[in-house]
């Protein structure tokens, strides 16, 4: 079975400092992995996705994530946080074996302090 | 503009009063899905549809029904809503069942059942 664990429910950073949101996954085969962002009272927007190509994935707005199979991790990073990026972030796993079903982590709320 | 729309965006109702939340996509996507979002639980899949007249249960289908009579529409039906169905609901669509495909999310419907 698939599962996703987001290791921090809340992360607080100062504006201009690096962001690290941690995600570990469990999947039987070769998964697809995604990071979605949800701003307050908004729908979900895709930040980036890993689909078995390059292990370092670049997304929108300077976000990156690295797929590490040996560690079953897919952590999201950004060198410098911006106030507008305060939101909830979801790590998601999907696998063809499970019919494209998305399995979501519980979410990490990112707070950016001025 | 390519999008997934949901209606209504907000709904307050009473226990036992049947309701329908509509979902429509204009991208000619085959795959559509409904999720509910509850604090600390991320998003959980209610039902999904791989194509017209093909639907199946997700992780939390109890108390819900769906139909897929047309490719673009995928309504969610609550025959007899109960307070434990108070939640934020998202409809999503993707090109196909392939796990590589990004899912596009609607803006969400916030449902309160009194």
XYZ file of C-alpha atoms in Angstrom:
228
model
C 0.000 0.000 0.000
C 0.994 3.543 -0.550
C 1.471 6.077 2.221
C 2.977 9.497 2.731
C 4.405 10.985 5.908
C 5.066 14.679 6.141
C 7.436 14.950 9.027
C 6.454 18.444 10.192
C 2.912 19.685 10.615
C 4.143 23.297 10.913
C 7.299 25.005 9.701
C 8.173 28.612 10.485
C 10.923 30.529 8.653
C 11.955 34.139 8.269
C 11.527 35.824 4.936
C 14.642 35.365 2.798
C 15.809 32.203 4.584
C 15.752 28.663 3.150
C 12.701 26.437 3.272
C 12.789 22.678 3.853
C 9.560 20.667 3.962
C 10.156 16.983 4.576
C 8.302 14.076 3.026
C 8.779 10.316 3.217
C 6.730 7.900 1.166
C 5.975 4.233 0.902
C 5.027 2.633 -2.397
C 5.366 -0.839 -3.851
C 6.640 0.074 -7.292
C 8.003 3.124 -9.024
C 5.909 5.978 -7.776
C 5.078 9.357 -9.151
C 5.514 12.037 -6.536
C 4.023 15.492 -6.385
C 4.046 18.580 -4.233
C 0.887 20.662 -4.189
C 0.347 24.013 -2.474
C -2.912 25.303 -1.061
C -3.229 28.974 -0.231
C -5.925 29.983 2.271
C -9.424 29.512 0.836
C -8.037 28.354 -2.487
C -7.821 25.106 -4.412
C -4.657 23.055 -4.841
C -1.939 24.049 -7.266
C 0.801 21.752 -8.532
C 4.303 22.912 -7.584
C 6.291 20.096 -9.139
C 6.242 16.408 -9.958
C 8.662 13.488 -10.215
C 7.871 10.823 -12.792
C 11.057 8.680 -13.030
C 13.142 11.118 -15.054
C 15.724 13.359 -13.340
C 15.837 12.877 -9.586
C 16.192 16.613 -8.942
C 12.936 18.214 -9.965
C 12.478 21.931 -10.467
C 9.073 23.463 -10.026
C 7.403 26.821 -10.135
C 8.580 29.853 -8.163
C 12.041 28.448 -7.428
C 10.921 25.325 -5.560
C 12.874 22.097 -5.983
C 12.560 18.542 -4.704
C 14.949 15.641 -4.817
C 13.783 12.057 -5.190
C 15.944 9.747 -3.069
C 14.864 6.166 -3.540
C 17.282 4.767 -0.945
C 15.792 7.060 1.690
C 12.226 6.959 0.273
C 12.180 10.728 0.573
C 11.015 13.634 -1.555
C 11.815 16.775 0.400
C 10.790 20.191 -0.911
C 13.266 23.051 -0.749
C 13.606 26.660 -1.704
C 16.671 28.854 -1.127
C 14.775 31.956 -0.037
C 11.243 32.167 1.354
C 8.801 34.888 0.409
C 5.849 36.098 2.456
C 3.447 35.099 -0.330
C 4.497 31.476 0.073
C 2.837 31.090 3.450
C 0.402 28.261 2.730
C -0.218 24.583 3.297
C 1.909 22.148 1.317
C 0.981 18.565 0.485
C 3.284 15.761 -0.562
C 1.449 13.235 -2.723
C 2.290 9.781 -4.076
C 0.663 8.022 -6.998
C 1.346 4.667 -8.590
C 0.031 2.924 -11.711
C -0.494 -0.161 -9.607
C -3.175 1.729 -7.698
C -4.924 3.306 -10.678
C -3.581 6.858 -10.428
C -5.017 7.229 -6.978
C -3.380 10.121 -5.201
C -2.408 9.484 -1.595
C -1.902 12.704 0.312
C 0.236 13.474 3.285
C -1.416 15.303 6.180
C 0.076 18.607 5.060
C 2.683 21.059 6.331
C 1.678 24.604 7.137
C 4.454 27.021 6.215
C 4.600 30.278 8.094
C 6.884 33.037 6.785
C 7.827 35.758 9.249
C 8.834 39.242 8.181
C -9.362 28.865 -19.834
C -8.779 25.263 -18.801
C -10.446 24.711 -15.467
C -12.443 22.583 -13.083
C -15.503 24.287 -11.655
C -17.567 23.321 -8.632
C -20.902 24.577 -7.375
C -21.857 25.676 -4.875
C -18.695 26.983 -3.229
C -20.323 27.165 0.170
C -23.322 25.260 1.493
C -24.982 25.000 4.873
C -27.685 22.370 5.163
C -29.459 20.211 7.704
C -29.213 16.520 8.441
C -31.085 14.349 5.957
C -31.700 16.921 3.244
C -30.433 15.539 -0.058
C -27.890 17.668 -1.873
C -25.741 17.583 -4.987
C -22.396 19.256 -5.553
C -21.658 19.697 -9.231
C -18.258 19.387 -10.877
C -17.418 20.197 -14.470
C -14.167 20.249 -16.447
C -13.500 21.709 -19.891
C -10.273 19.838 -20.691
C -11.791 16.650 -22.140
C -10.240 14.663 -19.300
C -11.130 11.017 -18.888
C -10.330 10.691 -15.195
C -12.264 12.552 -12.509
C -12.259 12.223 -8.768
C -13.768 13.580 -5.554
C -11.819 14.208 -2.363
C -12.670 15.486 1.063
C -10.216 17.487 3.137
C -10.268 17.391 6.916
C -7.732 19.021 9.265
C -4.713 16.839 9.918
C -5.838 14.183 7.440
C -4.884 15.706 4.108
C -7.202 14.830 1.231
C -8.937 11.487 1.041
C -10.524 10.087 -2.092
C -14.273 9.499 -2.029
C -15.020 8.210 -5.536
C -13.351 8.277 -8.893
C -14.286 7.739 -12.521
C -12.016 6.506 -15.285
C -14.472 7.418 -18.035
C -18.143 7.843 -18.844
C -20.307 5.323 -16.966
C -17.235 3.940 -15.133
C -17.050 4.823 -11.444
C -15.478 3.194 -8.401
C -15.119 3.716 -4.677
C -12.189 5.477 -3.133
C -11.120 5.332 0.492
C -14.147 6.963 2.120
C -17.235 6.320 -0.060
C -19.834 5.752 2.683
C -22.718 8.186 2.466
C -21.884 9.419 -1.020
C -22.957 8.632 -4.565
C -21.626 9.753 -7.919
C -22.560 9.479 -11.557
C -20.698 10.035 -14.825
C -23.195 10.355 -17.637
C -21.134 12.857 -19.594
C -17.386 13.174 -19.844
C -17.255 16.719 -18.519
C -19.500 16.329 -15.446
C -19.057 14.350 -12.258
C -21.612 15.306 -9.589
C -21.301 14.246 -5.954
C -24.576 13.309 -4.281
C -25.283 13.134 -0.571
C -28.622 11.352 -0.244
C -28.960 11.914 3.503
C -26.199 14.183 4.792
C -24.974 13.834 8.352
C -22.816 16.155 10.492
C -19.724 13.940 9.973
C -19.859 14.905 6.306
C -19.086 18.493 7.183
C -15.878 19.031 5.265
C -14.137 20.763 2.374
C -14.695 18.912 -0.893
C -12.530 19.002 -3.994
C -13.197 17.720 -7.457
C -10.204 16.903 -9.664
C -9.591 15.735 -13.210
C -6.684 14.426 -15.240
C -6.063 13.353 -18.795
C -6.180 9.656 -18.041
C -5.672 7.076 -15.347
C -1.896 7.190 -15.882
C -0.176 8.095 -12.633
C 2.177 10.483 -14.457
C -0.663 12.835 -15.206
C -1.151 15.909 -13.086
C -4.571 16.230 -11.524
C -6.273 19.611 -11.804
C -8.338 20.644 -8.816
C -11.470 22.701 -8.536
C -11.718 25.589 -6.042
C -13.440 23.505 -3.374
C -16.893 23.355 -1.795
C -17.182 23.988 1.912
C -20.118 21.980 3.264
C -21.598 22.316 6.732
C -24.246 19.843 7.860
C -26.156 20.905 10.989
